[in-house]
Amino acid sequence: MTGDHQTLALLLFSAFVAVTLGITTWVSRHRHGSAEEFYAGGRLFSPMENGFALAGDYMSAASFLGISGLIALVGYDGMLYSVGFLVAWLVVLFLVAELVRNCGRFTLADVVAARMRERPVRIATGTSSVTVSVLYLVAQMVGAGSLVALLLGGTGEAARAWTVIGVGALMVVYVSLGGMRATTWIQIVKAVLLLGGTVALTVLVLLRFHGDVNRLLLTAAERSGHGQAFLAPGLAYGGDWTARLDFIGLGLALVLGTAGLPHILSRFYTVPTARAARRSVVWAIGLIGGFYLMTIVLGFGAAALVGPDAVRASSTSGNTAVPLLALDLGGGAGSTGGTVLFAIVAAVAFATILAVVAGVTLASSASVAHDLYASLRRRRGEARSEVAVARLAAVGIGVVAIALGLLARDLNVAFLVGLAFAVAASANLPVLLYSLFWRGFTTRGAVWAVYGGLVPAVVLVLLSPVVSGSPEALFPGVDFQLFPLQNPGLVSIPLGFLAGWIGTATSAEVPDAARHAETEVRSLTGAGAV
C-alpha cells in the first residue's frame, strides 16, 4: 500500500486509541475500586447502552473481516457463519438472558454455584471460561496481524508480530485501569463506528450494481471461477461426508455457542434488572441482524469487484477482503477516494479488534479472580484483593493470547471463532441449562458436564486437520491427525450433555430441593437477585 494509505490509516488508528485511552483514564479516576464496579460497571447501564455494547462485543474481527472473506472465497457456504451467529441470539433471548441476570452476580459460575457445592463448580467453570476466552482472543489477534500486514504493504512477520503484541498491551491497559465501565463505553463507540462503516460500504456496493442484487450475485459467481456452484451449497462443505458432518458440527457450535460465551454472559450483569437484560438482547438482535445481512453483501461484493484470486493473493484465508473492497469502491489503488476509504475501513476494523479483546479479557480475568482464585484461597469478602488479582490475570491472559495469536497467524478469523464457539457450547452451555432447568442436577453432574465437554473439544481440535496433517495446518510439517473434522462441535457438544447426565445419575448426592426451588423462583421472578 502507498504511503498515503499508511499515514491516514495510522492517524485514524491513533485517534481511536487516544479516544479509548481517554475514556479509560476518565473512568479510572471515578471508580470506587469495588468488585461490582470492576466486574459489572456498577450495574448502571440502560438497555439501549447495553444493547449497543453487546453488539459491539459480538461483532468482532471474525464478523467484519472473516465472514466477508469466507463468502468472497467460497460463496454460499460462507454465509453459514452469518446465519449461525445471528440465530444464536434467539437461544440467548429465550433461554439465558433474563435467568442468568437473576441468578448470577458476575460470572457463569455464580449461576451454577447457586445450588451446588461452590469450590469444585467454580474451578471447573472458571477453567472452561478462561479456555474459551483465550481461543476467542487468538482470533482477534490474528485479525489484527492480517490487517496491519496489508496496511504496511506486505506480510512482514516482524510487523505482524509487533501488532499482535501492541494489541495485547492495549487490552491489558483497558481492563486493568477501566474495568467494565470503560470497556462498555469502548464497545459502544466501536459499535457505532462499525455499523456506520458497514452501512457506507454496503450502499456503495449496491450503487455500483445500480441496486440490482441479482446482477451482483451473478458477477460474483462469474469471477469466482466456480460458476453457479458459487451460489449453491457444497463448495466448502459438500465434497464428501466428512465435509458435510463438519457443516453440521459448525452449525451446532455457532447456534449454541453464543449462550456459553463468558464475555456475553457477563454483559447481563451490567444492567439493573432482568427486564433490562432482556431488552438489551432485543436491541442487540436488531443491530446484529442488520450487520450480518450487510456482511453478506460485502462478501459477494468483494468476490464480484476484487475477485477471489486477488483476495487469496493478499491473505490465503480471506481476512483482507473488506479492506480491499473498500480500496476498489473508493476508486482503486493510488486514488484519493480509495486511500481515504481504505484507511477508514482499516481503522474501523482495528477499533473492532481492540474493543472486543478488552471485553473478552475482562470476562476471562473475572473468571480467574472471582472463580479460580476465590475458590482456591477459600476466603470471601476481599473485594479489593480479588480486583487486584483480576488485573494481574489480565496481564497473564494477554501474554498467552499474544503467543497463540503469533502461532495461528495464517488461519481465517471466523474459523478460529468457530472453534471458540464449539468449546463454549460443549463445556459451558450444558452446565448452564442443566442448572437452570433440571431439578435433580448435582455437583458431580455439573463438574462432569464442564470437563466432559471441555476436554473432548480441546483434544479433538489438537488431533484435527487444523493442527497437523494438512498444508493449511498450524504445524504443516508433522502429522498426528486422528480426528477428520475441523470443528469438534458435532462430537463434543453431545458429550458435554451426556457427561452431565451420567455424572448426576451416578452421584450419591441427594439434590437439594429447597435450593432448587429458591433458584427457580429467583430466576423467574428476580426475587433476591443482586
Short mmCIF file of C-alpha atoms in Angstrom, two decimals:
data_model
loop_
_atom_site.label_atom_id
_atom_site.label_comp_id
_atom_site.label_asym_id
_atom_site.label_seq_id
_atom_site.Cartn_x
_atom_site.Cartn_y
_atom_site.Cartn_z
CA MET A 1 0.00 0.00 0.00
CA THR A 2 1.10 3.57 -0.60
CA GLY A 3 2.47 5.92 1.99
CA ASP A 4 -0.83 7.84 1.93
CA HIS A 5 -2.73 4.73 2.98
CA GLN A 6 -0.32 4.09 5.79
CA THR A 7 -0.25 7.67 7.06
CA LEU A 8 -4.02 8.22 7.03
CA ALA A 9 -4.87 4.80 8.49
CA LEU A 10 -2.25 5.19 11.23
CA LEU A 11 -3.64 8.63 12.08
CA LEU A 12 -7.15 7.18 12.37
CA PHE A 13 -5.81 4.24 14.44
CA SER A 14 -4.08 6.71 16.72
CA ALA A 15 -7.23 8.84 17.07
CA PHE A 16 -9.31 5.84 18.14
CA VAL A 17 -6.65 4.62 20.56
CA ALA A 18 -6.37 8.15 22.02
CA VAL A 19 -10.17 8.39 22.50
CA THR A 20 -10.41 4.95 24.12
CA LEU A 21 -7.44 5.60 26.39
CA GLY A 22 -9.06 8.91 27.34
CA ILE A 23 -12.28 7.08 28.27
CA THR A 24 -10.28 4.55 30.28
CA THR A 25 -8.34 7.25 32.13
CA TRP A 26 -11.50 9.23 32.91
CA VAL A 27 -13.28 6.14 34.25
CA SER A 28 -10.25 5.08 36.33
CA ARG A 29 -10.38 8.43 38.15
CA HIS A 30 -14.05 7.99 39.03
CA ARG A 31 -14.14 4.32 40.01
CA HIS A 32 -14.61 3.14 43.58
CA GLY A 33 -12.42 0.02 43.46
CA SER A 34 -15.24 -2.36 44.37
CA ALA A 35 -15.75 -5.73 42.72
CA GLU A 36 -19.19 -4.65 41.47
CA GLU A 37 -17.67 -1.57 39.84
CA PHE A 38 -14.81 -3.51 38.19
CA TYR A 39 -16.81 -6.55 37.00
CA ALA A 40 -20.24 -5.04 36.27
CA GLY A 41 -19.73 -1.28 35.89
CA GLY A 42 -21.91 -0.63 38.95
CA ARG A 43 -24.95 -2.09 37.07
CA LEU A 44 -25.76 1.43 35.84
CA PHE A 45 -26.21 0.94 32.08
CA SER A 46 -29.56 1.31 30.31
CA PRO A 47 -30.93 -1.41 28.00
CA MET A 48 -30.06 0.64 24.90
CA GLU A 49 -26.50 1.29 26.08
CA ASN A 50 -26.01 -2.34 26.99
CA GLY A 51 -27.60 -3.44 23.71
CA PHE A 52 -25.06 -1.39 21.76
CA ALA A 53 -22.28 -2.75 23.99
CA LEU A 54 -23.50 -6.33 23.43
CA ALA A 55 -23.48 -5.72 19.69
CA GLY A 56 -20.01 -4.20 19.97
CA ASP A 57 -18.80 -7.20 21.97
CA TYR A 58 -20.24 -9.66 19.46
CA MET A 59 -19.42 -8.01 16.11
CA SER A 60 -15.78 -8.98 16.20
CA ALA A 61 -12.96 -9.22 13.67
CA ALA A 62 -14.42 -12.62 12.79
CA SER A 63 -17.63 -10.91 11.70
CA PHE A 64 -16.21 -7.92 9.87
CA LEU A 65 -13.12 -9.49 8.28
CA GLY A 66 -13.55 -13.26 8.47
CA ILE A 67 -17.14 -13.84 7.33
CA SER A 68 -16.95 -11.49 4.37
CA GLY A 69 -13.64 -13.10 3.41
CA LEU A 70 -15.10 -16.59 3.53
CA ILE A 71 -18.10 -15.55 1.43
CA ALA A 72 -15.72 -13.98 -1.10
CA LEU A 73 -13.77 -17.26 -1.33
CA VAL A 74 -16.44 -19.99 -1.04
CA GLY A 75 -19.71 -18.15 -1.72
CA TYR A 76 -22.91 -19.61 -0.27
CA ASP A 77 -21.19 -21.85 2.28
CA GLY A 78 -19.53 -18.82 3.87
CA MET A 79 -22.99 -17.48 4.71
CA LEU A 80 -23.37 -20.23 7.34
CA TYR A 81 -21.38 -18.04 9.72
CA SER A 82 -23.67 -15.04 9.22
CA VAL A 83 -26.81 -17.12 9.75
CA GLY A 84 -25.39 -19.12 12.67
CA PHE A 85 -24.06 -16.10 14.55
CA LEU A 86 -27.47 -14.37 14.26
CA VAL A 87 -29.78 -17.32 15.02
CA ALA A 88 -27.74 -17.96 18.18
CA TRP A 89 -29.27 -14.85 19.75
CA LEU A 90 -32.70 -16.46 19.85
CA VAL A 91 -31.26 -19.07 22.24
CA VAL A 92 -29.79 -16.25 24.33
CA LEU A 93 -33.06 -14.29 24.37
CA PHE A 94 -35.43 -17.12 25.26
CA LEU A 95 -33.30 -19.38 27.47
CA VAL A 96 -30.46 -17.42 29.01
CA ALA A 97 -30.51 -13.61 29.35
CA GLU A 98 -33.17 -12.97 31.98
CA LEU A 99 -32.49 -16.13 34.02
CA VAL A 100 -28.73 -15.53 34.16
CA ARG A 101 -29.22 -11.92 35.25
CA ASN A 102 -31.49 -13.02 38.10
CA CYS A 103 -29.39 -15.96 39.32
CA GLY A 104 -25.82 -14.69 38.99
CA ARG A 105 -23.63 -11.86 40.18
CA PHE A 106 -20.54 -11.53 37.96
CA THR A 107 -19.76 -14.82 36.13
CA LEU A 108 -21.26 -18.04 34.78
CA ALA A 109 -20.04 -19.89 37.88
CA ASP A 110 -22.33 -17.75 40.07
CA VAL A 111 -25.38 -19.23 38.34
CA VAL A 112 -24.24 -22.85 38.72
CA ALA A 113 -22.91 -22.45 42.27
CA ALA A 114 -26.27 -21.08 43.48
CA ARG A 115 -27.47 -24.65 44.13
CA MET A 116 -24.21 -26.72 44.11
CA ARG A 117 -21.07 -27.10 46.24
CA GLU A 118 -19.16 -23.97 45.30
CA ARG A 119 -15.50 -24.94 45.14
CA PRO A 120 -15.49 -27.76 42.52
CA VAL A 121 -18.10 -25.99 40.38
CA ARG A 122 -16.25 -22.67 40.37
CA ILE A 123 -12.92 -24.29 39.50
CA ALA A 124 -14.48 -26.24 36.61
CA THR A 125 -16.50 -23.37 35.09
CA GLY A 126 -13.67 -20.89 35.67
CA THR A 127 -11.25 -23.15 33.78
CA SER A 128 -13.61 -23.58 30.83
CA SER A 129 -14.39 -19.83 30.70
CA VAL A 130 -10.69 -18.93 30.52
CA THR A 131 -10.11 -21.54 27.79
CA VAL A 132 -12.97 -20.21 25.65
CA SER A 133 -11.83 -16.62 26.15
CA VAL A 134 -8.24 -17.34 25.14
CA LEU A 135 -9.40 -19.11 21.95
CA TYR A 136 -11.63 -16.11 21.15
CA LEU A 137 -8.77 -13.69 21.79
CA VAL A 138 -6.48 -15.58 19.40
CA ALA A 139 -8.92 -14.89 16.55
CA GLN A 140 -8.82 -11.14 17.25
CA MET A 141 -5.01 -11.16 17.36
CA VAL A 142 -4.83 -12.93 14.00
CA GLY A 143 -7.21 -10.35 12.53
CA ALA A 144 -5.03 -7.52 13.81
CA GLY A 145 -1.91 -9.08 12.29
CA SER A 146 -3.56 -9.60 8.87
CA LEU A 147 -4.87 -6.03 8.84
CA VAL A 148 -1.57 -4.36 9.61
CA ALA A 149 0.34 -6.64 7.25
CA LEU A 150 -1.96 -5.42 4.45
CA LEU A 151 -1.64 -1.82 5.56
CA LEU A 152 2.16 -1.92 5.51
CA GLY A 153 2.21 -3.38 2.03
CA GLY A 154 3.38 -6.88 2.74
CA THR A 155 3.27 -9.83 5.05
CA GLY A 156 6.34 -8.88 7.04
CA GLU A 157 6.40 -11.15 10.05
CA ALA A 158 8.02 -8.53 12.26
CA ALA A 159 5.21 -6.01 11.61
CA ARG A 160 2.53 -8.62 12.30
CA ALA A 161 4.26 -9.77 15.47
CA TRP A 162 4.59 -6.24 16.85
CA THR A 163 0.94 -5.52 16.00
CA VAL A 164 -0.22 -8.56 17.96
CA ILE A 165 1.99 -7.53 20.90
CA GLY A 166 0.67 -3.96 20.74
CA VAL A 167 -2.99 -5.07 20.73
CA GLY A 168 -2.26 -7.35 23.69
CA ALA A 169 -0.66 -4.49 25.62
CA LEU A 170 -3.57 -2.13 24.94
CA MET A 171 -6.16 -4.65 26.06
CA VAL A 172 -4.32 -5.14 29.35
CA VAL A 173 -4.32 -1.35 29.90
CA TYR A 174 -8.06 -1.04 29.14
CA VAL A 175 -9.03 -3.83 31.54
CA SER A 176 -6.58 -3.03 34.33
CA LEU A 177 -7.40 0.66 34.53
CA GLY A 178 -11.01 0.97 33.44
CA GLY A 179 -12.77 -2.30 34.26
CA MET A 180 -16.26 -2.93 32.92
CA ARG A 181 -17.39 0.70 32.73
CA ALA A 182 -14.57 1.78 30.42
CA THR A 183 -14.87 -1.43 28.39
CA THR A 184 -18.60 -0.84 27.89
CA TRP A 185 -18.15 2.69 26.58
CA ILE A 186 -15.37 1.50 24.26
CA GLN A 187 -17.78 -1.15 22.94
CA ILE A 188 -20.50 1.45 22.33
CA VAL A 189 -18.16 3.77 20.41
CA LYS A 190 -16.86 0.84 18.39
CA ALA A 191 -20.39 -0.45 17.57
CA VAL A 192 -21.41 2.95 16.20
CA LEU A 193 -18.23 3.20 14.09
CA LEU A 194 -18.53 -0.36 12.78
CA LEU A 195 -22.22 -0.07 11.87
CA GLY A 196 -21.61 3.28 10.19
CA GLY A 197 -18.68 1.92 8.15
CA THR A 198 -20.58 -1.22 7.17
CA VAL A 199 -23.66 0.74 6.04
CA ALA A 200 -21.47 3.03 3.92
CA LEU A 201 -19.69 0.12 2.21
CA THR A 202 -22.95 -1.76 1.61
CA VAL A 203 -24.55 1.29 0.00
CA LEU A 204 -21.51 1.79 -2.24
CA VAL A 205 -21.56 -1.87 -3.34
CA LEU A 206 -25.26 -1.71 -4.20
CA LEU A 207 -24.79 1.62 -6.03
CA ARG A 208 -22.02 0.05 -8.13
CA PHE A 209 -24.59 -2.51 -9.33
CA HIS A 210 -27.44 0.07 -9.51
CA GLY A 211 -29.30 -1.70 -6.73
CA ASP A 212 -29.54 -4.94 -8.73
CA VAL A 213 -28.71 -7.69 -6.23
CA ASN A 214 -29.18 -10.40 -8.87
CA ARG A 215 -26.51 -8.80 -11.04
CA LEU A 216 -24.18 -8.58 -8.03
CA LEU A 217 -24.57 -12.32 -7.35
CA LEU A 218 -24.14 -13.32 -10.99
CA THR A 219 -21.00 -11.19 -11.33
CA ALA A 220 -19.58 -12.72 -8.14
CA ALA A 221 -20.29 -16.22 -9.47
CA GLU A 222 -18.69 -15.39 -12.81
CA ARG A 223 -15.48 -14.01 -11.28
CA SER A 224 -15.23 -16.83 -8.72
CA GLY A 225 -14.25 -19.43 -11.34
CA HIS A 226 -16.89 -21.81 -9.97
CA GLY A 227 -19.90 -20.52 -11.90
CA GLN A 228 -23.34 -21.19 -10.39
CA ALA A 229 -21.77 -23.58 -7.86
CA PHE A 230 -20.53 -20.42 -6.07
CA LEU A 231 -24.16 -19.55 -5.26
CA ALA A 232 -25.20 -23.05 -4.19
CA PRO A 233 -24.42 -25.12 -1.08
CA GLY A 234 -21.50 -27.51 -1.18
CA LEU A 235 -18.45 -25.59 -2.39
CA ALA A 236 -16.73 -25.77 1.01
CA TYR A 237 -18.81 -28.38 2.86
CA GLY A 238 -20.23 -30.64 0.13
CA GLY A 239 -17.25 -32.61 -1.11
CA ASP A 240 -17.73 -35.76 0.96
CA TRP A 241 -19.40 -36.98 4.14
CA THR A 242 -16.58 -35.58 6.28
CA ALA A 243 -17.23 -32.10 4.91
CA ARG A 244 -20.98 -32.46 5.41
CA LEU A 245 -20.54 -33.58 9.00
CA ASP A 246 -18.21 -30.61 9.52
CA PHE A 247 -21.00 -28.38 8.25
CA ILE A 248 -23.46 -29.79 10.81
CA GLY A 249 -20.92 -29.53 13.63
CA LEU A 250 -20.10 -25.92 12.76
CA GLY A 251 -23.80 -25.02 12.63
CA LEU A 252 -24.38 -26.55 16.08
CA ALA A 253 -21.37 -24.74 17.51
CA LEU A 254 -22.42 -21.34 16.14
CA VAL A 255 -26.07 -21.57 17.20
CA LEU A 256 -25.40 -22.97 20.69
CA GLY A 257 -22.05 -21.35 21.45
CA THR A 258 -23.15 -17.75 21.99
CA ALA A 259 -25.16 -18.67 25.10
CA GLY A 260 -21.97 -20.06 26.66
CA LEU A 261 -19.57 -17.22 25.84
CA PRO A 262 -18.27 -15.70 29.12
CA HIS A 263 -17.93 -12.16 27.77
CA ILE A 264 -21.55 -12.19 26.53
CA LEU A 265 -22.95 -13.63 29.79
CA SER A 266 -21.06 -11.06 31.87
CA ARG A 267 -22.77 -8.21 29.99
CA PHE A 268 -26.15 -9.16 31.50
CA TYR A 269 -24.85 -8.12 34.94
CA THR A 270 -24.21 -4.51 33.85
CA VAL A 271 -27.92 -3.60 33.84
CA PRO A 272 -30.05 -3.11 36.98
CA THR A 273 -32.83 -5.68 36.32
CA ALA A 274 -33.66 -8.85 34.38
CA ARG A 275 -36.19 -6.91 32.29
CA ALA A 276 -33.40 -4.55 31.26
CA ALA A 277 -31.24 -7.57 30.35
CA ARG A 278 -33.99 -8.93 28.08
CA ARG A 279 -34.49 -5.54 26.43
CA SER A 280 -30.70 -5.31 25.93
CA VAL A 281 -30.83 -8.53 23.92
CA VAL A 282 -33.69 -7.18 21.77
CA TRP A 283 -31.58 -4.10 20.97
CA ALA A 284 -28.58 -6.31 20.23
CA ILE A 285 -30.56 -8.61 17.90
CA GLY A 286 -31.75 -5.63 15.84
CA LEU A 287 -28.25 -4.19 15.49
CA ILE A 288 -26.52 -7.52 14.91
CA GLY A 289 -29.17 -8.73 12.44
CA GLY A 290 -28.73 -5.69 10.24
CA PHE A 291 -24.97 -6.03 10.43
CA TYR A 292 -24.87 -9.69 9.35
CA LEU A 293 -27.18 -9.02 6.42
CA MET A 294 -24.68 -6.40 5.28
CA THR A 295 -21.69 -8.76 5.64
CA ILE A 296 -23.35 -10.99 3.02
CA VAL A 297 -23.48 -8.06 0.60
CA LEU A 298 -19.85 -7.18 1.36
CA GLY A 299 -18.68 -10.78 0.84
CA PHE A 300 -20.31 -11.15 -2.55
CA GLY A 301 -19.28 -7.59 -3.38
CA ALA A 302 -15.62 -8.47 -2.72
CA ALA A 303 -15.98 -11.56 -4.94
CA ALA A 304 -17.55 -9.50 -7.74
CA LEU A 305 -15.34 -6.40 -7.61
CA VAL A 306 -12.00 -7.57 -6.20
CA GLY A 307 -12.14 -11.23 -7.19
CA PRO A 308 -11.30 -14.31 -5.09
CA ASP A 309 -7.84 -14.59 -6.68
CA ALA A 310 -6.83 -11.09 -5.56
CA VAL A 311 -8.28 -11.69 -2.09
CA ARG A 312 -6.41 -15.00 -1.79
CA ALA A 313 -3.18 -13.40 -3.01
CA SER A 314 -3.40 -10.83 -0.20
CA SER A 315 -4.48 -13.30 2.51
CA THR A 316 -4.89 -17.02 1.89
CA SER A 317 -7.69 -17.18 4.46
CA GLY A 318 -9.59 -14.14 3.07
CA ASN A 319 -9.19 -11.89 6.10
CA THR A 320 -8.38 -8.81 3.98
CA ALA A 321 -11.38 -8.96 1.60
CA VAL A 322 -13.24 -5.99 3.12
CA PRO A 323 -10.28 -3.53 3.14
CA LEU A 324 -9.51 -4.50 -0.49
CA LEU A 325 -13.19 -3.96 -1.38
CA ALA A 326 -13.06 -0.51 0.23
CA LEU A 327 -9.98 0.33 -1.85
CA ASP A 328 -11.80 -0.66 -5.04
CA LEU A 329 -15.03 1.16 -4.16
CA GLY A 330 -13.10 4.36 -3.48
CA GLY A 331 -11.53 4.38 -6.93
CA GLY A 332 -8.73 1.84 -6.74
CA ALA A 333 -5.10 1.89 -5.64
CA GLY A 334 -3.50 5.33 -5.86
CA SER A 335 -6.79 7.27 -5.91
CA THR A 336 -7.67 9.73 -3.15
CA GLY A 337 -11.08 8.14 -2.58
CA GLY A 338 -9.57 4.68 -2.39
CA THR A 339 -6.92 5.86 0.06
CA VAL A 340 -9.49 7.53 2.35
CA LEU A 341 -12.00 4.67 2.26
CA PHE A 342 -9.32 2.02 2.78
CA ALA A 343 -7.89 3.92 5.74
CA ILE A 344 -11.33 4.38 7.34
CA VAL A 345 -12.20 0.70 6.98
CA ALA A 346 -8.81 -0.40 8.29
CA ALA A 347 -9.20 1.92 11.29
CA VAL A 348 -12.74 0.67 12.00
CA ALA A 349 -11.55 -2.94 11.80
CA PHE A 350 -8.69 -2.17 14.16
CA ALA A 351 -11.12 -0.44 16.55
CA THR A 352 -13.30 -3.55 16.38
CA ILE A 353 -10.39 -5.75 17.41
CA LEU A 354 -9.32 -3.51 20.29
CA ALA A 355 -12.84 -3.26 21.70
CA VAL A 356 -13.54 -6.99 21.52
CA VAL A 357 -10.25 -8.03 23.11
CA ALA A 358 -10.97 -5.66 26.01
CA GLY A 359 -14.36 -7.28 26.67
CA VAL A 360 -13.08 -10.86 26.38
CA THR A 361 -10.03 -10.16 28.56
CA LEU A 362 -12.21 -8.63 31.27
CA ALA A 363 -14.51 -11.68 31.31
CA SER A 364 -11.62 -14.13 31.49
CA SER A 365 -9.76 -12.19 34.19
CA ALA A 366 -13.02 -12.07 36.18
CA SER A 367 -13.24 -15.87 35.94
CA VAL A 368 -9.65 -16.21 37.17
CA ALA A 369 -10.14 -13.88 40.13
CA HIS A 370 -13.79 -14.40 41.11
CA ASP A 371 -13.94 -18.17 40.48
CA LEU A 372 -10.48 -19.78 40.49
CA TYR A 373 -8.64 -17.50 42.94
CA ALA A 374 -11.54 -17.09 45.34
CA SER A 375 -12.17 -20.85 45.39
CA LEU A 376 -8.56 -21.87 45.89
CA ARG A 377 -7.92 -19.26 48.55
CA ARG A 378 -11.22 -20.06 50.26
CA ARG A 379 -11.68 -16.60 51.70
CA ARG A 380 -14.57 -14.27 50.93
CA GLY A 381 -15.28 -10.58 51.17
CA GLU A 382 -11.87 -9.38 49.97
CA ALA A 383 -13.13 -7.31 47.07
CA ARG A 384 -10.01 -5.20 46.66
CA SER A 385 -7.73 -8.23 46.75
CA GLU A 386 -9.90 -10.00 44.18
CA VAL A 387 -9.87 -6.99 41.84
CA ALA A 388 -6.08 -6.81 42.14
CA VAL A 389 -5.86 -10.47 41.13
CA ALA A 390 -8.15 -9.77 38.16
CA ARG A 391 -5.77 -7.06 36.95
CA LEU A 392 -2.80 -9.42 37.22
CA ALA A 393 -4.79 -12.12 35.44
CA ALA A 394 -5.42 -9.72 32.54
CA VAL A 395 -1.65 -9.47 32.04
CA GLY A 396 -1.18 -13.26 32.09
CA ILE A 397 -4.08 -13.88 29.70
CA GLY A 398 -2.73 -11.17 27.39
CA VAL A 399 0.66 -12.91 27.21
CA VAL A 400 -0.93 -16.30 26.38
CA ALA A 401 -3.21 -14.76 23.73
CA ILE A 402 -0.26 -12.95 22.11
CA ALA A 403 1.77 -16.18 21.90
CA LEU A 404 -1.08 -18.19 20.38
CA GLY A 405 -2.00 -15.32 18.04
CA LEU A 406 1.51 -15.36 16.59
CA LEU A 407 1.27 -19.13 16.12
CA ALA A 408 -2.13 -19.13 14.36
CA ARG A 409 -1.50 -16.11 12.14
CA ASP A 410 -2.45 -17.81 8.84
CA LEU A 411 -5.89 -19.15 9.84
CA ASN A 412 -9.22 -17.46 9.00
CA VAL A 413 -10.52 -15.47 11.96
CA ALA A 414 -14.15 -16.59 11.52
CA PHE A 415 -12.95 -20.19 11.56
CA LEU A 416 -10.96 -19.61 14.77
CA VAL A 417 -14.01 -18.09 16.44
CA GLY A 418 -15.99 -21.16 15.33
CA LEU A 419 -13.60 -23.26 17.44
CA ALA A 420 -14.15 -21.00 20.47
CA PHE A 421 -17.92 -21.31 19.99
CA ALA A 422 -17.62 -25.11 19.85
CA VAL A 423 -15.77 -25.20 23.18
CA ALA A 424 -18.31 -22.80 24.76
CA ALA A 425 -21.25 -24.89 23.52
CA SER A 426 -19.59 -28.13 24.73
CA ALA A 427 -18.45 -27.04 28.21
CA ASN A 428 -20.49 -24.02 29.34
CA LEU A 429 -23.93 -24.45 27.79
CA PRO A 430 -24.74 -27.96 29.20
CA VAL A 431 -23.94 -26.99 32.78
CA LEU A 432 -25.85 -23.70 32.43
CA LEU A 433 -29.03 -25.28 31.04
CA TYR A 434 -28.96 -28.23 33.45
CA SER A 435 -28.50 -25.86 36.41
CA LEU A 436 -31.42 -23.69 35.36
CA PHE A 437 -33.92 -26.37 34.30
CA TRP A 438 -33.07 -29.81 35.82
CA ARG A 439 -34.38 -30.30 39.34
CA GLY A 440 -32.24 -33.40 40.01
CA PHE A 441 -28.90 -31.93 38.83
CA THR A 442 -25.97 -32.47 41.24
CA THR A 443 -22.48 -31.10 41.86
CA ARG A 444 -20.83 -34.13 40.26
CA GLY A 445 -23.07 -33.72 37.22
CA ALA A 446 -22.04 -30.05 36.94
CA VAL A 447 -18.31 -30.82 37.10
CA TRP A 448 -18.61 -33.74 34.69
CA ALA A 449 -20.68 -31.63 32.25
CA VAL A 450 -17.94 -28.99 32.09
CA TYR A 451 -14.95 -31.31 31.78
CA GLY A 452 -16.91 -33.82 29.67
CA GLY A 453 -17.37 -31.12 27.04
CA LEU A 454 -14.16 -29.12 27.52
CA VAL A 455 -11.61 -31.94 27.38
CA PRO A 456 -13.01 -33.69 24.26
CA ALA A 457 -13.40 -30.36 22.44
CA VAL A 458 -9.79 -29.31 23.09
CA VAL A 459 -8.35 -32.80 22.41
CA LEU A 460 -10.31 -33.18 19.17
CA VAL A 461 -9.06 -29.79 17.95
CA LEU A 462 -5.47 -30.85 18.72
CA LEU A 463 -5.98 -34.09 16.76
CA SER A 464 -7.80 -32.41 13.85
CA PRO A 465 -6.55 -31.17 10.44
CA VAL A 466 -6.42 -27.67 11.98
CA VAL A 467 -3.25 -28.50 13.91
CA SER A 468 -1.43 -31.06 11.73
CA GLY A 469 -1.62 -33.24 8.65
CA SER A 470 -2.51 -30.62 6.02
CA PRO A 471 -0.72 -27.74 4.23
CA GLU A 472 -3.00 -25.17 5.96
CA ALA A 473 -2.44 -26.60 9.48
CA LEU A 474 -0.65 -24.85 12.33
CA PHE A 475 2.14 -27.43 12.04
CA PRO A 476 2.13 -28.47 8.37
CA GLY A 477 5.38 -30.40 8.69
CA VAL A 478 4.03 -33.05 11.08
CA ASP A 479 1.03 -35.35 11.05
CA PHE A 480 -0.66 -36.58 14.22
CA GLN A 481 -4.17 -36.04 12.87
CA LEU A 482 -6.62 -38.68 14.12
CA PHE A 483 -9.94 -36.76 14.01
CA PRO A 484 -11.16 -35.91 10.48
CA LEU A 485 -13.43 -32.93 11.28
CA GLN A 486 -12.13 -29.37 11.57
CA ASN A 487 -14.76 -28.33 14.12
CA PRO A 488 -15.30 -30.67 17.12
CA GLY A 489 -18.86 -29.48 17.89
CA LEU A 490 -20.71 -32.46 16.40
CA VAL A 491 -18.98 -34.82 18.87
CA SER A 492 -18.05 -32.64 21.87
CA ILE A 493 -21.42 -30.86 22.37
CA PRO A 494 -23.44 -34.09 22.84
CA LEU A 495 -20.60 -35.44 25.03
CA GLY A 496 -20.93 -32.43 27.36
CA PHE A 497 -24.66 -33.01 27.84
CA LEU A 498 -24.15 -36.78 28.18
CA ALA A 499 -21.35 -36.38 30.77
CA GLY A 500 -23.59 -34.10 32.87
CA TRP A 501 -26.39 -36.69 32.81
CA ILE A 502 -24.05 -39.60 33.66
CA GLY A 503 -22.39 -37.63 36.47
CA THR A 504 -25.77 -36.86 38.01
CA ALA A 505 -27.11 -40.41 37.54
CA THR A 506 -24.07 -41.96 39.26
CA SER A 507 -23.85 -39.39 42.07
CA ALA A 508 -24.72 -40.37 45.63
CA GLU A 509 -25.54 -36.73 46.42
CA VAL A 510 -29.21 -36.03 47.13
CA PRO A 511 -30.32 -32.93 45.15
CA ASP A 512 -31.27 -30.07 47.44
CA ALA A 513 -34.94 -29.49 46.55
CA ALA A 514 -35.12 -26.32 48.66
CA ARG A 515 -32.14 -24.69 46.94
CA HIS A 516 -33.50 -25.65 43.52
CA ALA A 517 -36.89 -24.15 44.37
CA GLU A 518 -35.18 -20.98 45.59
CA THR A 519 -33.10 -20.77 42.40
CA GLU A 520 -36.16 -21.40 40.23
CA VAL A 521 -38.20 -18.67 41.89
CA ARG A 522 -35.27 -16.27 41.77
CA SER A 523 -34.54 -16.97 38.08
CA LEU A 524 -38.17 -16.49 37.02
CA THR A 525 -39.18 -13.57 39.24
CA GLY A 526 -35.95 -11.80 40.19
CA ALA A 527 -36.77 -12.08 43.90
CA GLY A 528 -33.49 -11.86 45.81
CA ALA A 529 -31.44 -11.00 42.71
CA VAL A 530 -28.34 -8.86 43.27
#
